[in-house]
Coordinates of C-alpha atoms in Angstrom, one line a residue:
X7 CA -4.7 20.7 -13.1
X8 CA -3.1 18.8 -10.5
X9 CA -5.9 15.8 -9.6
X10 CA -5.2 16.0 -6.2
X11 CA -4.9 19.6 -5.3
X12 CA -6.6 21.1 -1.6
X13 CA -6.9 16.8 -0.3
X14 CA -5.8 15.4 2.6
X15 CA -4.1 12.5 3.1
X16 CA -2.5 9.8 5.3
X17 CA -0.1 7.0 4.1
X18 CA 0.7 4.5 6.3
X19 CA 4.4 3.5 5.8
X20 CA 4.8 6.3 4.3
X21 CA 8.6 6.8 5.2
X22 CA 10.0 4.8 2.6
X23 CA 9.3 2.3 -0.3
X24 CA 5.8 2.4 -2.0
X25 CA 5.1 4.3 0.7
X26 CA 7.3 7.3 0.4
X27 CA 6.4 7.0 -3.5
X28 CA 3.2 7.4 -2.7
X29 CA 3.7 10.5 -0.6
X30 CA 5.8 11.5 -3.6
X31 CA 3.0 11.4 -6.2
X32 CA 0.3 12.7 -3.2
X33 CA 2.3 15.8 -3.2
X34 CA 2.9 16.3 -6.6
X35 CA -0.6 16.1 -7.3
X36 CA -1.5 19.0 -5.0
X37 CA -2.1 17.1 -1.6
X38 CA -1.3 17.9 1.5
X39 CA 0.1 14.7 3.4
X40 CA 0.4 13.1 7.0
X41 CA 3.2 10.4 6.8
X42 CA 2.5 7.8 9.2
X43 CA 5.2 5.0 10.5
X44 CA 7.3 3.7 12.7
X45 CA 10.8 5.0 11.1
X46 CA 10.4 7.9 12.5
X47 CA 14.1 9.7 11.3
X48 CA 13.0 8.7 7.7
X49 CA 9.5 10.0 8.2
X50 CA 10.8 13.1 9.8
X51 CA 13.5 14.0 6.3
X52 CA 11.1 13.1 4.3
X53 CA 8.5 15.2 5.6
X54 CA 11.3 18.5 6.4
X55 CA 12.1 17.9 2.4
X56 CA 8.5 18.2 1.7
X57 CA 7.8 21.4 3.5
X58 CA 4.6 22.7 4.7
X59 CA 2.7 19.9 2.5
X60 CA 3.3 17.0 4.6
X61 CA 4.1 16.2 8.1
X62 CA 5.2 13.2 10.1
X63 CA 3.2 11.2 12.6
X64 CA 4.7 7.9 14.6
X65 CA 2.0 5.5 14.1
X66 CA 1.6 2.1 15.3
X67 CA -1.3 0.5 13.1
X68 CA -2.3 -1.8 15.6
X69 CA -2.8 0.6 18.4
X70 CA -6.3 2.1 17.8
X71 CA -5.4 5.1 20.7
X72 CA -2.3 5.6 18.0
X73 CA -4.4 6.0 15.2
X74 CA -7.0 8.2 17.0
X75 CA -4.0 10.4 17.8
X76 CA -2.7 11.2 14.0
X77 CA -6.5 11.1 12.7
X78 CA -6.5 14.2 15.2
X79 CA -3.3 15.6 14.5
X80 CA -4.1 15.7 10.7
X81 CA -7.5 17.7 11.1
X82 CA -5.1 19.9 13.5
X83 CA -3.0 20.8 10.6
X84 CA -4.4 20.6 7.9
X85 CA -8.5 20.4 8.6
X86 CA -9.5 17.8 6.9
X87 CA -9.2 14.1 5.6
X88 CA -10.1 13.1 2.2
X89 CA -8.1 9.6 1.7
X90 CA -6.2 7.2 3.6
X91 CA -4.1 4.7 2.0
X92 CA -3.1 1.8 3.9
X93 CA 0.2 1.3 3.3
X94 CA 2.4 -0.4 6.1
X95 CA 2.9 -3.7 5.9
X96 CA 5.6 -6.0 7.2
X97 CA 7.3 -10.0 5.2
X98 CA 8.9 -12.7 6.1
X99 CA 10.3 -15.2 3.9
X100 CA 10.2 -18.3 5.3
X101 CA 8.8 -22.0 4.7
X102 CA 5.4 -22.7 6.5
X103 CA 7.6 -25.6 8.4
X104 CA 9.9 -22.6 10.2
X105 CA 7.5 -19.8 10.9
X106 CA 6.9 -19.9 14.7
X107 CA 3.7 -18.4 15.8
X108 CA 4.8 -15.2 16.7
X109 CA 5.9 -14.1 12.8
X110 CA 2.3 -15.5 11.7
X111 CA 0.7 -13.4 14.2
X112 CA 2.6 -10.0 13.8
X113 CA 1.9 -10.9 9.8
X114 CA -1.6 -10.5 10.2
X115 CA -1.7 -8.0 12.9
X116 CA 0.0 -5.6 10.7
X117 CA -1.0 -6.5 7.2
X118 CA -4.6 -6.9 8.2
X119 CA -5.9 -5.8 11.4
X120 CA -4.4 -3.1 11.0
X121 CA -5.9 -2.1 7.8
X122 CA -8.8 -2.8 9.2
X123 CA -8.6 -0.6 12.8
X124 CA -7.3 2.3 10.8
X125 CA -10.5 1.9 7.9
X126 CA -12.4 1.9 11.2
X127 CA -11.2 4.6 13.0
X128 CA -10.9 7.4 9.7
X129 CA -14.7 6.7 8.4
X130 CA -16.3 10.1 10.9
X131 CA -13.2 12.2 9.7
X132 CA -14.0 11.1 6.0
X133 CA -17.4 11.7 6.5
X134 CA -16.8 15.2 7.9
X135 CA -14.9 16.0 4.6
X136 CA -17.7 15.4 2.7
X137 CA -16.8 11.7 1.8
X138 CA -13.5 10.5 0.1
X139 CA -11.4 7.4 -0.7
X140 CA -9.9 4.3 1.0
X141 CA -7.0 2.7 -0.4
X142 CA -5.9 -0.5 1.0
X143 CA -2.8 -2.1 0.0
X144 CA -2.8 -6.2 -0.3
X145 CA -0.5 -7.1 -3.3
X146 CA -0.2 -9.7 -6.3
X147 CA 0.2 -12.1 -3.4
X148 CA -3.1 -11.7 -2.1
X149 CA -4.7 -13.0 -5.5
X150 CA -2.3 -16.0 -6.4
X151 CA -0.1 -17.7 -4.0
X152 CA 3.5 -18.2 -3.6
X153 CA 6.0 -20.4 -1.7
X154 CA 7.9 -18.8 1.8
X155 CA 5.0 -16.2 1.9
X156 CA 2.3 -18.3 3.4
X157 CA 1.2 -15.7 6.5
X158 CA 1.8 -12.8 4.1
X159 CA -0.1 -14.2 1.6
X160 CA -3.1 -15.1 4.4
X161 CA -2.7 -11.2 5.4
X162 CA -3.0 -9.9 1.8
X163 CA -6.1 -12.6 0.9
X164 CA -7.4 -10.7 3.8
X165 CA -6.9 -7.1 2.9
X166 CA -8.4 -8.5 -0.3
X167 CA -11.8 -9.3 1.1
X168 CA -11.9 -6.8 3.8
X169 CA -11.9 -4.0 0.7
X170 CA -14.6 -5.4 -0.8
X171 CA -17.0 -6.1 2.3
X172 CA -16.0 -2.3 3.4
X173 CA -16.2 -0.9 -0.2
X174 CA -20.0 -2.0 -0.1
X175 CA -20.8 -0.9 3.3
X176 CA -19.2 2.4 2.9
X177 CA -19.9 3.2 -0.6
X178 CA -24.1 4.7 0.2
X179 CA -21.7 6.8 2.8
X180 CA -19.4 8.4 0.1
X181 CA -16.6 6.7 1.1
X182 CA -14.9 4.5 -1.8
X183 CA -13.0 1.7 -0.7
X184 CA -10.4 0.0 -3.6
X185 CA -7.5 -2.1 -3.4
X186 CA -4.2 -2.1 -5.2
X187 CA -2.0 -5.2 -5.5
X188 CA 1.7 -4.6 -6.4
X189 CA 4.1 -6.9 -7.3
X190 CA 7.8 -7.4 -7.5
X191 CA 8.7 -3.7 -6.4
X192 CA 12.0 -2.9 -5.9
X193 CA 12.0 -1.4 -2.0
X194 CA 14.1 -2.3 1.0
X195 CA 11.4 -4.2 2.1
X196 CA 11.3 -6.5 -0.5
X197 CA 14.6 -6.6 -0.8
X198 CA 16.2 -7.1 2.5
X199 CA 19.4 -7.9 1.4
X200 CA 20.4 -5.1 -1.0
X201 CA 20.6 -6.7 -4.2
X202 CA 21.9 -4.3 -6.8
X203 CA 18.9 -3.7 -9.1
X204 CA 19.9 -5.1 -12.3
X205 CA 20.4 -8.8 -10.7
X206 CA 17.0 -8.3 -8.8
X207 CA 15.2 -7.5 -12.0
X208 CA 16.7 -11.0 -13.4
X209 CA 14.4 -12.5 -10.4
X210 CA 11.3 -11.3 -12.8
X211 CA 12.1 -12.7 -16.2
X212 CA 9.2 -14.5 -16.1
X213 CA 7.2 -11.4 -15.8
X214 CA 5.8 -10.2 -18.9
X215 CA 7.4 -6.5 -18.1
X216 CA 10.6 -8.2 -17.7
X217 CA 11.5 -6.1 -14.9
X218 CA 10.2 -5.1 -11.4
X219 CA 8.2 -2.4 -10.4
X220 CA 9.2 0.8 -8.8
X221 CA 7.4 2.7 -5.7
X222 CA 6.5 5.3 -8.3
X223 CA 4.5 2.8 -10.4
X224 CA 2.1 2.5 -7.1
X225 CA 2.4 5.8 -6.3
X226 CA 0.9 6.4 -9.8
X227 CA -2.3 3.7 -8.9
X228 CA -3.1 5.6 -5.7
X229 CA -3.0 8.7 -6.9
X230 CA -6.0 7.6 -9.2
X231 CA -7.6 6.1 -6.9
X232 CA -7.7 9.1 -4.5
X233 CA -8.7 11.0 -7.3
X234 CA -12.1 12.3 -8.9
X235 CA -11.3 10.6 -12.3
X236 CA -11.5 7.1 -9.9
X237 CA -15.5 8.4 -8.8
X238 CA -16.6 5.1 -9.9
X239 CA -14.2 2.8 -8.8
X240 CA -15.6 1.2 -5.5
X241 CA -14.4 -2.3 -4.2
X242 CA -12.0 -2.5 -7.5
X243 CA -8.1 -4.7 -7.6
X244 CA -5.5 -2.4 -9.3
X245 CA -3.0 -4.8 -10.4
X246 CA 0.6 -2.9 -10.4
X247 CA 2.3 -6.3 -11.2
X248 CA 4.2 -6.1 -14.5
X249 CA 1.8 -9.1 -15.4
X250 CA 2.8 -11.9 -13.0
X251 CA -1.1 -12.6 -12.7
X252 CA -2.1 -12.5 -16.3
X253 CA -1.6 -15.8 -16.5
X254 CA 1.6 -18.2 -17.0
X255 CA 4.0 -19.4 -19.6
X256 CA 4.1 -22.5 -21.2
X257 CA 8.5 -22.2 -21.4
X258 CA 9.7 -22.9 -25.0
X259 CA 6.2 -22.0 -27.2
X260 CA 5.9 -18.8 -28.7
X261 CA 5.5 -16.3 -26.7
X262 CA 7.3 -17.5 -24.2
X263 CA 10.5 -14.8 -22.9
X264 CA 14.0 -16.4 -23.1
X265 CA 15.8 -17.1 -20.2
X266 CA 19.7 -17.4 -20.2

């Protein structure tokens, strides 16, 4: 049986990237989904290839009157809401010295507030379903740091703590709140300036999985965690990192991958 079959659910960002691998897996496992982002021609062909299971909604995540918008326009069509995942998310790569404030701000704006204005503004449609899941999207960044990312990784910290303050205040409500940290996916995001994929995987030889990740490997994660077999996951990191936070390597000990 499909794990998912007769949900409902949004994805933020959903138009491309982890995003649009999420959607991906949603539907495959029998949900119904509301894409929500601001490409809206990629939105709108993903959602026309999908069919009748998905639809697109243009979403701002910082604009609460947006989000109160597509909440309603997903009960319209498809009568409920069972699980939001809390997708979009926006980096720049830049040394702290160069980032004006601007970039810092719209860094957290995105990556955090509005994770948290859109966890805020689904809880009475989730509750109307019965209860249901909240997946919020920080990343292997938001548990170690890393150079050039200092906002992002400030956002992600964030998400990080805001799931497990909200996981315990909405868990007596039914409402499971988790977090899953990717890292090194190969999107566009990531990836700004196309680098054919087997150069970009060379960027992650010091990964254990020797590769990066692919928007299917996260779609995989959140389809768990919208799923009954994921009841008793509330407040839990899902690391979908090919290992870059198991630890580190001491180069040139066993163990150790060789780099040419």
């Amino acid at each position: 049986m499909r794990r998912l079959e007769n949900k409902v659910a949004i994805v933020t960002g959903g138009a491309r990237g982890i995003g649009e691998g999420i959607v991906r897996r949603f539907v495959a496992e029998g949900a119904r989904v509301v894409i929500a982002d601001v490409l809206d021609d990629a939105g709108r062909a993903l959602a026309a290839e999908l069919g009748d299971v998905a639809a697109y909604e243009h979403l701002d995540v910082t604009s609460r009157a947006d989000w109160d918008r597509v909440i309603a326009a997903a009960e319209a069509r498809f009568g409920r809401i069972d699980s939001l995942v809390n997708n979009a998310g926006i980096i720049v790569f830049k040394g702290l010295d160069d980032l004006s404030e601007a970039e810092m701000r719209r860094i957290i704006d995105v990556n955090l507030m509005g994770v948290m204005i859109g966890t805020q503004a689904v809880i009475p449609a989730i509750e109307r379903a019965g209860g249901g899941s909240i997946i919020n999207m920080s990343s292997a960044d938001g548990i170690s740091g890393a150079n050039a990312l200092t906002a992002y990784c400030a956002s992600k910290f964030g998400v990080r703590g805001f799931t497990k303050a909200a996981a315990l205040e909405l868990g007596p409500r039914g409402i499971r709140v988790n977090s899953i940290h990717p890292g090194g996916i190969y999107t566009p995001l990531a990836n700004p300036t196309g680098v054919p994929r087997a150069d970009y995987d060379r960027n992650f030889r010091i990964y254990p999985a020797q590769r990066a990740g692919d928007p299917a490997d996260i779609g995989a994660a959140a389809a768990y965690l919208a799923s009954d077999d994921a009841a008793y996951c509330i407040g839990t990191e899902l690391s979908v990192d090919g290992g870059l936070n198991a630890g580190h390597y001491y180069m040139g000990m066993p163990g150790a991958p060789v780099l040419d």
